[in-house]
Amino acid sequence: MKKPVIAVDGYSSTGKSSISKLIAKELGLIHMDTGALYRAVTFYAIQNCLNDRNEIDLAKLLKNLDQIHLDFRSENGELVLYLNNENITDKIRTSDISENVSFVAKQPEIRDFLLHIQRSRAQQGGIIMDGRDIGTVVLPDADYKFFLTASADERTKRRFLEMQSLGLTTDEKSVKENLIKRDKIDSERTVAPLKKADDAILIDNTNLNKNETLALILSYITNI
Ligand code: DC
């Protein structure tokens, strides 16, 4: 039987990526974290395209898009993102990137640039992709669509713990402000906003841990 294509969207820090990774393992699928693509472009912009006020120079970034080579490589059963041949996995979770990524992600040219990378992988099937517009724009014909949400306080706690575990210094107040600001920009942008697809299943995991969320999602996936 053909392996399914699964779209997982939702708010920041609802556990989309970590749960998608577990689902991939459980069902023998490939997992693609599409937020990493937007973070990678932001990482490039911060390194190469700042103006004299230390802000991202959008015109320069757009002019430099052909200098950005992104590819996902399969390593130990996982897709690892490389930017210009550098494994940037551990460098794209910083506050600096989180502060700037929604600005980068709302640019139509950037979204267009990243769309084909996402779609071309999905054509082979057997993939679970997580992001903000997977069920609505990237893979509107996905076999299963889920939309994750949780309270802002719970999401703050999760992001704060994640950053602590990565050794990144921050405080809960700034984490919460960043989550709320990002969700607002991501939901209100004109192109491919963060939105539940009409046919997506809504999962509120405020009171569910990772394994409980996993079990709930798996209970909807039937024809495997
Ligand atoms: O999932 P994440 O927090 O790593 O995503 C970082 C940002 O990238 C998020 O604030 C919005 C953007 N993004 C997007 O616009 N579309 C996607 N499919 C994935 C992420």
mmCIF file with all atom_site columns, C-alpha atoms and ligand atoms in Angstrom, residues 9 12-13 16-17 33-36 38-39 93 101-102 105 111 118 130-134 138 159 182 186 189 192, ligand 1:
data_model
loop_
_atom_site.group_PDB
_atom_site.id
_atom_site.type_symbol
_atom_site.label_atom_id
_atom_site.label_alt_id
_atom_site.label_comp_id
_atom_site.label_asym_id
_atom_site.label_entity_id
_atom_site.label_seq_id
_atom_site.pdbx_PDB_ins_code
_atom_site.Cartn_x
_atom_site.Cartn_y
_atom_site.Cartn_z
_atom_site.occupancy
_atom_site.B_iso_or_equiv
_atom_site.pdbx_formal_charge
_atom_site.auth_seq_id
_atom_site.auth_comp_id
_atom_site.auth_asym_id
_atom_site.auth_atom_id
_atom_site.pdbx_PDB_model_num
ATOM   1  C CA . ASP A 1 9   ? 0.276  22.714 10.987 1.00 0.00 ? 9   ASP A CA 1
ATOM   2  C CA . SER A 1 12  ? 4.492  27.938 17.578 1.00 0.00 ? 12  SER A CA 1
ATOM   3  C CA . SER A 1 13  ? 5.650  25.454 20.212 1.00 0.00 ? 13  SER A CA 1
ATOM   4  C CA . LYS A 1 16  ? 4.530  19.980 15.788 1.00 0.00 ? 16  LYS A CA 1
ATOM   5  C CA . SER A 1 17  ? 8.066  18.929 14.939 1.00 0.00 ? 17  SER A CA 1
ATOM   6  C CA . ASP A 1 33  ? 10.448 20.307 9.492  1.00 0.00 ? 33  ASP A CA 1
ATOM   7  C CA . THR A 1 34  ? 9.619  23.162 7.119  1.00 0.00 ? 34  THR A CA 1
ATOM   8  C CA . GLY A 1 35  ? 10.120 25.846 9.801  1.00 0.00 ? 35  GLY A CA 1
ATOM   9  C CA . ALA A 1 36  ? 13.818 24.954 9.577  1.00 0.00 ? 36  ALA A CA 1
ATOM   10 C CA . TYR A 1 38  ? 12.548 29.668 7.034  1.00 0.00 ? 38  TYR A CA 1
ATOM   11 C CA . ARG A 1 39  ? 14.970 29.695 9.944  1.00 0.00 ? 39  ARG A CA 1
ATOM   12 C CA . ARG A 1 93  ? 16.953 27.870 17.288 1.00 0.00 ? 93  ARG A CA 1
ATOM   13 C CA . VAL A 1 101 ? 11.992 34.639 11.167 1.00 0.00 ? 101 VAL A CA 1
ATOM   14 C CA . SER A 1 102 ? 8.388  35.818 10.825 1.00 0.00 ? 102 SER A CA 1
ATOM   15 C CA . ALA A 1 105 ? 8.588  34.196 6.274  1.00 0.00 ? 105 ALA A CA 1
ATOM   16 C CA . ARG A 1 111 ? 7.795  31.581 0.357  1.00 0.00 ? 111 ARG A CA 1
ATOM   17 C CA . GLN A 1 118 ? 8.973  21.263 0.043  1.00 0.00 ? 118 GLN A CA 1
ATOM   18 C CA . ASP A 1 130 ? 5.094  20.203 9.677  1.00 0.00 ? 130 ASP A CA 1
ATOM   19 C CA . GLY A 1 131 ? 4.756  23.955 9.348  1.00 0.00 ? 131 GLY A CA 1
ATOM   20 C CA . ARG A 1 132 ? 2.131  26.680 9.064  1.00 0.00 ? 132 ARG A CA 1
ATOM   21 C CA . ASP A 1 133 ? 0.706  26.337 5.535  1.00 0.00 ? 133 ASP A CA 1
ATOM   22 C CA . ILE A 1 134 ? 1.266  22.679 4.709  1.00 0.00 ? 134 ILE A CA 1
ATOM   23 C CA . VAL A 1 138 ? 2.060  23.229 0.218  1.00 0.00 ? 138 VAL A CA 1
ATOM   24 C CA . ARG A 1 159 ? 9.692  26.581 24.366 1.00 0.00 ? 159 ARG A CA 1
ATOM   25 C CA . ARG A 1 182 ? 5.213  35.457 15.802 1.00 0.00 ? 182 ARG A CA 1
ATOM   26 C CA . ASP A 1 186 ? 2.269  34.423 10.833 1.00 0.00 ? 186 ASP A CA 1
ATOM   27 C CA . ARG A 1 189 ? 0.360  37.850 6.576  1.00 0.00 ? 189 ARG A CA 1
ATOM   28 C CA . ALA A 1 192 ? -0.092 31.576 3.008  1.00 0.00 ? 192 ALA A CA 1
HETATM 29 O O1 . DC  B 2 .   ? 8.132  25.908 13.266 1.00 0.00 ? 1   DC  B O1 1
HETATM 30 P P1 . DC  B 2 .   ? 9.124  27.024 13.596 1.00 0.00 ? 1   DC  B P1 1
HETATM 31 O O2 . DC  B 2 .   ? 8.806  27.761 14.867 1.00 0.00 ? 1   DC  B O2 1
HETATM 32 O O3 . DC  B 2 .   ? 10.544 26.551 13.566 1.00 0.00 ? 1   DC  B O3 1
HETATM 33 O O4 . DC  B 2 .   ? 8.948  28.062 12.376 1.00 0.00 ? 1   DC  B O4 1
HETATM 34 C C1 . DC  B 2 .   ? 9.655  29.263 12.320 1.00 0.00 ? 1   DC  B C1 1
HETATM 35 C C2 . DC  B 2 .   ? 8.882  30.300 11.548 1.00 0.00 ? 1   DC  B C2 1
HETATM 36 O O5 . DC  B 2 .   ? 8.829  29.956 10.165 1.00 0.00 ? 1   DC  B O5 1
HETATM 37 C C3 . DC  B 2 .   ? 7.440  30.530 11.963 1.00 0.00 ? 1   DC  B C3 1
HETATM 38 O O6 . DC  B 2 .   ? 7.315  31.596 12.903 1.00 0.00 ? 1   DC  B O6 1
HETATM 39 C C4 . DC  B 2 .   ? 6.723  30.872 10.693 1.00 0.00 ? 1   DC  B C4 1
HETATM 40 C C5 . DC  B 2 .   ? 7.598  30.331 9.601  1.00 0.00 ? 1   DC  B C5 1
HETATM 41 N N1 . DC  B 2 .   ? 7.017  29.180 8.891  1.00 0.00 ? 1   DC  B N1 1
HETATM 42 C C6 . DC  B 2 .   ? 6.126  29.454 7.878  1.00 0.00 ? 1   DC  B C6 1
HETATM 43 O O7 . DC  B 2 .   ? 5.804  30.619 7.654  1.00 0.00 ? 1   DC  B O7 1
HETATM 44 N N2 . DC  B 2 .   ? 5.631  28.434 7.119  1.00 0.00 ? 1   DC  B N2 1
HETATM 45 C C7 . DC  B 2 .   ? 5.968  27.159 7.385  1.00 0.00 ? 1   DC  B C7 1
HETATM 46 N N3 . DC  B 2 .   ? 5.481  26.169 6.626  1.00 0.00 ? 1   DC  B N3 1
HETATM 47 C C8 . DC  B 2 .   ? 6.853  26.864 8.447  1.00 0.00 ? 1   DC  B C8 1
HETATM 48 C C9 . DC  B 2 .   ? 7.349  27.899 9.206  1.00 0.00 ? 1   DC  B C9 1
#
